[in-house]
Coordinates of C-alpha atoms in Angstrom, one line a residue:
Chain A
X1 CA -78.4 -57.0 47.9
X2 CA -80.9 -54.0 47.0
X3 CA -83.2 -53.0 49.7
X4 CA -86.2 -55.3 50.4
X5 CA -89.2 -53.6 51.7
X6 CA -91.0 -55.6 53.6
X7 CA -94.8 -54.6 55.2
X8 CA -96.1 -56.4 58.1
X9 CA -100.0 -56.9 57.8
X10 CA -102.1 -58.2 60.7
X11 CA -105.8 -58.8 60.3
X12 CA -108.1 -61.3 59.4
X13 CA -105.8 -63.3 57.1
X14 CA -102.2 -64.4 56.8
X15 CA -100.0 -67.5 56.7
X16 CA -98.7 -66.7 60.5
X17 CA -101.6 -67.1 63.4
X18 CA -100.9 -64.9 66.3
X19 CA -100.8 -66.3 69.5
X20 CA -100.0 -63.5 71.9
X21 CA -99.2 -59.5 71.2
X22 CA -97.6 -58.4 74.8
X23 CA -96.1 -55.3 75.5
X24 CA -92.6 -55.4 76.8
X25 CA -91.8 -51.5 77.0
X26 CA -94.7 -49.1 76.9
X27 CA -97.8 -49.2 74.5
X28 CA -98.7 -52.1 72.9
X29 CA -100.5 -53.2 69.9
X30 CA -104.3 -53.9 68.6
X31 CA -105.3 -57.7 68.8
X32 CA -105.1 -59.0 65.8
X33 CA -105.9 -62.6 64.2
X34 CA -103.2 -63.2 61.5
X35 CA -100.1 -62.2 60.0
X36 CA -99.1 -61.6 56.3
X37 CA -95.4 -60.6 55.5
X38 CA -95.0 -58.8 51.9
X39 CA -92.1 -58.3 50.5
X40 CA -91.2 -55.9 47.6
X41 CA -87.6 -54.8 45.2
X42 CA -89.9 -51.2 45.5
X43 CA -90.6 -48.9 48.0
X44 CA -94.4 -48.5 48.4
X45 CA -94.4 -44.9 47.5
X46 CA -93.2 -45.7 44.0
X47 CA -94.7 -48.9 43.2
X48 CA -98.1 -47.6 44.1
X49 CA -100.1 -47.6 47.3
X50 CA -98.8 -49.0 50.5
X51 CA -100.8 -52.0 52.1
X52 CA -103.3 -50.5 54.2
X53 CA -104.1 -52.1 57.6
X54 CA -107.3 -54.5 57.0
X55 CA -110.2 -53.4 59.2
X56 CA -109.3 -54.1 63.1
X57 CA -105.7 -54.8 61.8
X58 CA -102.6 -52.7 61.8
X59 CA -99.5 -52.7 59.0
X60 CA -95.9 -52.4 60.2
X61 CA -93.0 -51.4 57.4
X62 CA -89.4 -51.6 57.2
X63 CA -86.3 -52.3 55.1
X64 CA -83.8 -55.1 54.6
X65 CA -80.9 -52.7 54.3
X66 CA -77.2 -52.7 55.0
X67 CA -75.1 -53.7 58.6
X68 CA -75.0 -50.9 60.6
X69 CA -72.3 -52.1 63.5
X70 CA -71.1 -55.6 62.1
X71 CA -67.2 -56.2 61.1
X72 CA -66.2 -58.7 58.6
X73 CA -64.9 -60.9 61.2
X74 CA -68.5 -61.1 62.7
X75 CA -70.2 -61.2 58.8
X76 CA -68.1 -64.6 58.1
X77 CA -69.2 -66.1 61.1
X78 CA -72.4 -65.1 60.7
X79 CA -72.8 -66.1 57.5
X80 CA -71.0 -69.6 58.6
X81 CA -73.6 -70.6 61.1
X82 CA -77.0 -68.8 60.2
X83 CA -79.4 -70.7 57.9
X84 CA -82.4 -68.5 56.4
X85 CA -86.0 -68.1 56.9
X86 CA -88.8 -70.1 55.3
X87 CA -87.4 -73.6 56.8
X88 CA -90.5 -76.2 57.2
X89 CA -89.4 -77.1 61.1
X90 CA -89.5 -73.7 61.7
X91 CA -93.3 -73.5 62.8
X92 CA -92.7 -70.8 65.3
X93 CA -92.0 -66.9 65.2
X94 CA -91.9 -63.7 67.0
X95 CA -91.7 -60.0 65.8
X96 CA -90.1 -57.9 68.2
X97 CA -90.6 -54.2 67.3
X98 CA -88.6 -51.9 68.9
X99 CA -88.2 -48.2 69.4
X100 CA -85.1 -46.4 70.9
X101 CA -84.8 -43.1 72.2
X102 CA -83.1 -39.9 71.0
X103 CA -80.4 -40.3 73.1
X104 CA -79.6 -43.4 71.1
X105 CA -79.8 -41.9 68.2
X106 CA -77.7 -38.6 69.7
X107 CA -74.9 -41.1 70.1
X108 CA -72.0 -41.4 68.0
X109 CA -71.1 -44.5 66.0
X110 CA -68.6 -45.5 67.9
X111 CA -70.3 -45.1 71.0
X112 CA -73.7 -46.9 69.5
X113 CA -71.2 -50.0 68.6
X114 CA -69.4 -49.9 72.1
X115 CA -73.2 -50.3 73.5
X116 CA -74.3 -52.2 71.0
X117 CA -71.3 -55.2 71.1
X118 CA -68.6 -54.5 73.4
X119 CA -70.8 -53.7 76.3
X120 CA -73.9 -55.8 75.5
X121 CA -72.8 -58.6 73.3
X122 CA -75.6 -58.0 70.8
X123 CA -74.1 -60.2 68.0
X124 CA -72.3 -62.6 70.0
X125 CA -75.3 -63.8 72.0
X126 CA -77.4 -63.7 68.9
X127 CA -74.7 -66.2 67.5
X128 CA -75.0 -68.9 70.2
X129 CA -78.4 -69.4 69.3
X130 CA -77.7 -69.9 65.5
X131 CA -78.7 -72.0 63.2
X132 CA -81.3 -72.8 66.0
X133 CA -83.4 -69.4 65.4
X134 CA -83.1 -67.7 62.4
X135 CA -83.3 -63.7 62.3
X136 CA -84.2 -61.1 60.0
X137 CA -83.9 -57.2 61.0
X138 CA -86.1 -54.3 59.0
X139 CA -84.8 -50.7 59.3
X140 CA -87.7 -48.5 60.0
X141 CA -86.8 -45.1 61.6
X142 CA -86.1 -44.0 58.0
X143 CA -89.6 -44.5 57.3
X144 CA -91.2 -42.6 59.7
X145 CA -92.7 -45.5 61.3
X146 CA -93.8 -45.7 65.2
X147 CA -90.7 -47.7 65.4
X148 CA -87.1 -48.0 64.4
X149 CA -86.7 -51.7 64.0
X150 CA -88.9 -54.9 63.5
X151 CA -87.1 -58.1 64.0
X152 CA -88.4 -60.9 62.9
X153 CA -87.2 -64.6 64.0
X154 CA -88.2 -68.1 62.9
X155 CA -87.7 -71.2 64.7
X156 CA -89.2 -74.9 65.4
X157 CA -91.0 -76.1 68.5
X158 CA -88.2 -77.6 69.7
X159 CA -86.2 -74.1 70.1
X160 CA -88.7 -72.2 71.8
X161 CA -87.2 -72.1 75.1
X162 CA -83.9 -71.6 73.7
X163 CA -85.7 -68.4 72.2
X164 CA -86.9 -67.0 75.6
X165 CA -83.4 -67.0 77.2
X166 CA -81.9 -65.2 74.4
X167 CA -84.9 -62.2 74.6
X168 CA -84.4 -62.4 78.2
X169 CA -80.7 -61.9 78.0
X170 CA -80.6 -59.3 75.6
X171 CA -83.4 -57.3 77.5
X172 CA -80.8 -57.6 80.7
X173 CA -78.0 -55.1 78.5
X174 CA -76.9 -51.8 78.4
X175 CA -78.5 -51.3 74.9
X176 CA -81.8 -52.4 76.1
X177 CA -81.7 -49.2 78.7
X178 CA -82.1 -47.1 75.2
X179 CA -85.5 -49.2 74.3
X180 CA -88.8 -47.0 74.7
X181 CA -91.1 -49.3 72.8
X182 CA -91.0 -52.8 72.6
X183 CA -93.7 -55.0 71.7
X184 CA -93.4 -59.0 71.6
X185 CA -95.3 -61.0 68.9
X186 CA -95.5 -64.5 69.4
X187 CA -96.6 -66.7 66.0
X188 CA -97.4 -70.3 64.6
X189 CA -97.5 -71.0 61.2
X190 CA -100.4 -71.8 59.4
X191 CA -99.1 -74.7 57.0
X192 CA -96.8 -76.2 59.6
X193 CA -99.9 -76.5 62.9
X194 CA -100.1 -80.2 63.3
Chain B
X1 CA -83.1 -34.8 66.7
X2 CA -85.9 -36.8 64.8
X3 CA -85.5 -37.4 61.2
X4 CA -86.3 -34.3 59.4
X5 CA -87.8 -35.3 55.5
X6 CA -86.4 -33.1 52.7
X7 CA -87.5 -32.9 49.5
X8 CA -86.0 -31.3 46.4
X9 CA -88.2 -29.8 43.9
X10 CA -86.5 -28.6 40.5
X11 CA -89.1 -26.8 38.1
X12 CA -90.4 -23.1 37.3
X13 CA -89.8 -21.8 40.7
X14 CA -88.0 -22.2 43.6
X15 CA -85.5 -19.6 46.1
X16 CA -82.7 -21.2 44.6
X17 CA -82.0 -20.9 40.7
X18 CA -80.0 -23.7 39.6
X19 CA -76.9 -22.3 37.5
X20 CA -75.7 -25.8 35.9
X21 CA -76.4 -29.1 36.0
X22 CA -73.7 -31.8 34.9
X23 CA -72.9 -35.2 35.6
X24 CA -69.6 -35.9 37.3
X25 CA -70.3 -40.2 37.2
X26 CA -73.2 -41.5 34.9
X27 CA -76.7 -40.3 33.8
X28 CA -77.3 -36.8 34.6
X29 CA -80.7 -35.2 35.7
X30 CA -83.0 -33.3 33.1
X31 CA -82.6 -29.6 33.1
X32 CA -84.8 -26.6 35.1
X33 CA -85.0 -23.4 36.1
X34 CA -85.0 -23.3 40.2
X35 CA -84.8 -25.7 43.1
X36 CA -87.1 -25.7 46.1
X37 CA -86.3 -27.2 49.1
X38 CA -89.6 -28.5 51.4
X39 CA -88.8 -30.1 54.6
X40 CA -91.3 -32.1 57.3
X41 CA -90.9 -33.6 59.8
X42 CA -93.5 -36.2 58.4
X43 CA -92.5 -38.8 55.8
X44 CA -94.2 -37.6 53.0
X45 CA -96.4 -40.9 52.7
X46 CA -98.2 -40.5 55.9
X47 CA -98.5 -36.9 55.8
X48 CA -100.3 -37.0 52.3
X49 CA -99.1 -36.8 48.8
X50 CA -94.8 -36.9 48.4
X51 CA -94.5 -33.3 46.4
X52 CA -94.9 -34.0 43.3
X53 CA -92.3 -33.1 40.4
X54 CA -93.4 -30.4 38.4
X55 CA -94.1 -30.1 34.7
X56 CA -90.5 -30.5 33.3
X57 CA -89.2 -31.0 36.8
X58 CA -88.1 -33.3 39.2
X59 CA -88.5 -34.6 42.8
X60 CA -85.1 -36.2 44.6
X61 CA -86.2 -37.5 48.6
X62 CA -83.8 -37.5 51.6
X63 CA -84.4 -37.7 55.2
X64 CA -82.0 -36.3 57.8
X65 CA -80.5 -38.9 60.2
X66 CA -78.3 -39.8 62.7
X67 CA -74.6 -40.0 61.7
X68 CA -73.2 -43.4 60.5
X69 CA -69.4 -43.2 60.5
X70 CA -68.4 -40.5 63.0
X71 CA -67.1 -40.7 66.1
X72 CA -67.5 -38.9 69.2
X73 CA -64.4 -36.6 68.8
X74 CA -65.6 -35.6 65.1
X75 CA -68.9 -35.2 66.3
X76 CA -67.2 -32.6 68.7
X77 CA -64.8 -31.1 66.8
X78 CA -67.7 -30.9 64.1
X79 CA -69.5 -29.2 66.1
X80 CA -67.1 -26.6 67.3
X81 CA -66.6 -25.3 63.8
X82 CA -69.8 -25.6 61.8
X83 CA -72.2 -23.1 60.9
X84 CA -75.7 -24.0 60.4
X85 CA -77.7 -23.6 56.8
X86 CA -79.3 -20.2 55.7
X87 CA -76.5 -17.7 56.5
X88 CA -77.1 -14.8 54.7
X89 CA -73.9 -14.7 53.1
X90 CA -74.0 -18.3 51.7
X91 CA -75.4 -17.4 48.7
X92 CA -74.2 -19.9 46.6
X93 CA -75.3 -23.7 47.0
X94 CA -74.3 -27.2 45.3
X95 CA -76.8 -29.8 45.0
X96 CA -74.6 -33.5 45.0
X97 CA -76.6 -36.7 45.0
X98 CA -74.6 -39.7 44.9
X99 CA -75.0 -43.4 44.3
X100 CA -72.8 -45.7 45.4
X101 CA -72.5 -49.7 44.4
X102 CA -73.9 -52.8 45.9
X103 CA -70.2 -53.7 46.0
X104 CA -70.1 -50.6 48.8
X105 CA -73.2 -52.1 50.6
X106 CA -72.2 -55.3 50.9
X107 CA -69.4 -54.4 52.5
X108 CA -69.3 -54.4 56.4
X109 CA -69.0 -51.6 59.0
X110 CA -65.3 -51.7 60.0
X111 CA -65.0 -51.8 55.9
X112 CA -66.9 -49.0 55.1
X113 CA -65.5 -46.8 58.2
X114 CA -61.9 -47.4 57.4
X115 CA -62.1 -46.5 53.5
X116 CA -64.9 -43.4 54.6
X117 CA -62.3 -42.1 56.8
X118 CA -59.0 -43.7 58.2
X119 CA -58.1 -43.9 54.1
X120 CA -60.4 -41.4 52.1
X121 CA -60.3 -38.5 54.8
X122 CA -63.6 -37.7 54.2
X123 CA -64.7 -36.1 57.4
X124 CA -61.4 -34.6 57.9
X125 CA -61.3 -32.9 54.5
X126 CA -64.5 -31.3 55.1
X127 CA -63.6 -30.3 58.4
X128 CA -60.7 -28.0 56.9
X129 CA -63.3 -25.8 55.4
X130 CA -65.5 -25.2 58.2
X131 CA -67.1 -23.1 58.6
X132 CA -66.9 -21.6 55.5
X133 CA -68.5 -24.5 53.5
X134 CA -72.0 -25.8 55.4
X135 CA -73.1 -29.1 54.7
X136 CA -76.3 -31.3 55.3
X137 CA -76.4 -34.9 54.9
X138 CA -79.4 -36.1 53.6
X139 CA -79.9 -40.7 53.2
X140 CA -81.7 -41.5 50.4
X141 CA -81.2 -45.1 49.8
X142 CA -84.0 -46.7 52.0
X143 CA -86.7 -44.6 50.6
X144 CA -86.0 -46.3 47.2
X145 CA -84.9 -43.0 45.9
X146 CA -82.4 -43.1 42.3
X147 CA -79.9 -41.4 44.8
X148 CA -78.7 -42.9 48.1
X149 CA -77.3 -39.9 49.3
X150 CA -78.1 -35.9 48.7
X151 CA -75.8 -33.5 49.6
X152 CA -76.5 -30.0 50.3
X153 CA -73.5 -27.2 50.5
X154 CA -73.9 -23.3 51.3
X155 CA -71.1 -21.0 50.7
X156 CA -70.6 -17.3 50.0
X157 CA -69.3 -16.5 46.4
X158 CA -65.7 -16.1 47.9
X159 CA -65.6 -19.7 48.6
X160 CA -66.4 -20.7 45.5
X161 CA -63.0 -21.9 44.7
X162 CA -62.4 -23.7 48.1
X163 CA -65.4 -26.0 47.3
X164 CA -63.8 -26.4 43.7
X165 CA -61.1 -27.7 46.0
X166 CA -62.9 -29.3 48.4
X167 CA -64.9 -31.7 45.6
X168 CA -61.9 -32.3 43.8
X169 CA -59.9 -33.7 46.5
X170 CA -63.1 -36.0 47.6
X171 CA -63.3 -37.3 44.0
X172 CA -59.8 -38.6 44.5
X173 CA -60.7 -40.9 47.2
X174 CA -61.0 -44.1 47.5
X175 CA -64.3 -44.2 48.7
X176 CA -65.4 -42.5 45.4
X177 CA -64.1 -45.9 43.0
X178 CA -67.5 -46.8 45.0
X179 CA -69.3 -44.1 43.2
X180 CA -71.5 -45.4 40.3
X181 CA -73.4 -42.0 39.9
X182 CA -72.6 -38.3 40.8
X183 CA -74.5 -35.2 39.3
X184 CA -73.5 -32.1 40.3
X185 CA -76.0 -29.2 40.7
X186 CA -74.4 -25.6 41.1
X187 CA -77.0 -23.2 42.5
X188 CA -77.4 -19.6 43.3
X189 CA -80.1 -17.7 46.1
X190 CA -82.5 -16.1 44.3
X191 CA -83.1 -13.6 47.3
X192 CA -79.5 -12.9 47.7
X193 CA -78.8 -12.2 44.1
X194 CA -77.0 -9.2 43.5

């Protein structure tokens, strides 16, 4: 699959109400009412200008890109257990994103996987919540955005507990010692709100 | 080290003139006189206008990031050997961007590393001609670019042949059946010009 840019746009307007913006790891982000996600085949350079941030709002970029640390073994049982985003139960969802320091980024690849799986068990504990939350990363250090990753997770009511124990786990592991920035976006949707 | 933004300006002027341009795999690039090379550490859409391509000219994008295949004993041995850009003897430059397939992309880490190295030898070719041949790295694929990857060599006109070598043995790979374009841009300093 080609890149998929992807811009993050809270303001007045969107199809995802936001509930709470809390920091987790330093600075934080400017209240904002709504969320709208737009996706694009183009960069935002080429295609014309990027989405500004609506008055009082802020925009967030990145890019649905290629694995960085997953093995095949891991891509077939990822793909056998994860359903995708867009599902009508799933009413609920966060954006977590993150920034890591230089030292993780110094690091070689092997030593970013060891951290990454061996030692923290990124994948695998993302897996035992699966198809419960669904998950999409963006890649933005590339794009000279304040951070180097928005993850974005959708999920029903029903899951959001299940959802708090997997951030809190994964905030507990080595890799999370590289974090610098972290914010947590909490969201309902807009169609699905009884 | 923070991602540095390079851009590649081919037109009227520039400290390096190119010498020839052909294509190794697919469409080629048009013709011109010099090359230019403008580096920030801003991507160029937040710190104003990208640099436009001039009249007849041409503009490829790459940004400078952390490594993706190597490990920590090729970082180190890397390291040990390499020169950095702008030596006053390496007077001659090549100009390689590359595109691989979605075929490539698709494929997962542990894929991707074994054909990059354990079977294509890519950082261990390069290594046998440090430091003679420099190198930068510059990722081009998440900025939407025609290129995914720019590669810059600098070498003094005694080396010439060893890079001959050096390309020709990387074009045997494996890794290369995943190249769908290649042009190949010889270039020589206009400052150091006999």
């Amino acid at each position: 699959m080609p890149p998929l840019y992807v811009s993050f746009v809270a303001g007045a307007a969107g199809k995802w109400k936001i509930e709470t913006i809390k920091a987790a790891t330093g600075e934080t982000l400017p209240c904002a009412g709504f969320l709208d996600i737009r996706e694009s085949s183009e960069p935002n350079h080429r295609a014309g200008a990027p989405p500004q941030p609506p008055p009082d709002g802020w925009v967030l970029r990145g890019v649905v890109s290629n694995l960085r640390y997953t093995t095949r073994a891991e891509v077939e049982e990822l793909k056998s257990r994860q359903e995708g985003l867009g599902r009508p139960a799933a009413t609920r969802a966060a954006l977590i994103p993150i920034r890591k320091s230089e030292a993780w980024w110094a690091l070689s690849q092997d030593e970013r996987r060891r951290i990454f799986e061996e030692q923290s068990r990124h994948t695998t504990l993302g897996m035992q919540y699966l198809p419960a939350i669904a998950r999409r990363l963006h890649h933005s250090r590339e794009l000279g955005e304040p951070f180097d990753f928005l993850t974005w997770f959708e999920y029903a009511p029903e899951h959001i507990s299940a959802f708090e124990d997997l951030v809190a786990q994964l905030r507990q592991t080595e890799e999370w010692q590289y974090v610098t920035r972290e914010v947590d976006i909490r969201l309902s949707a807009v169609q699905g709100l009884e």
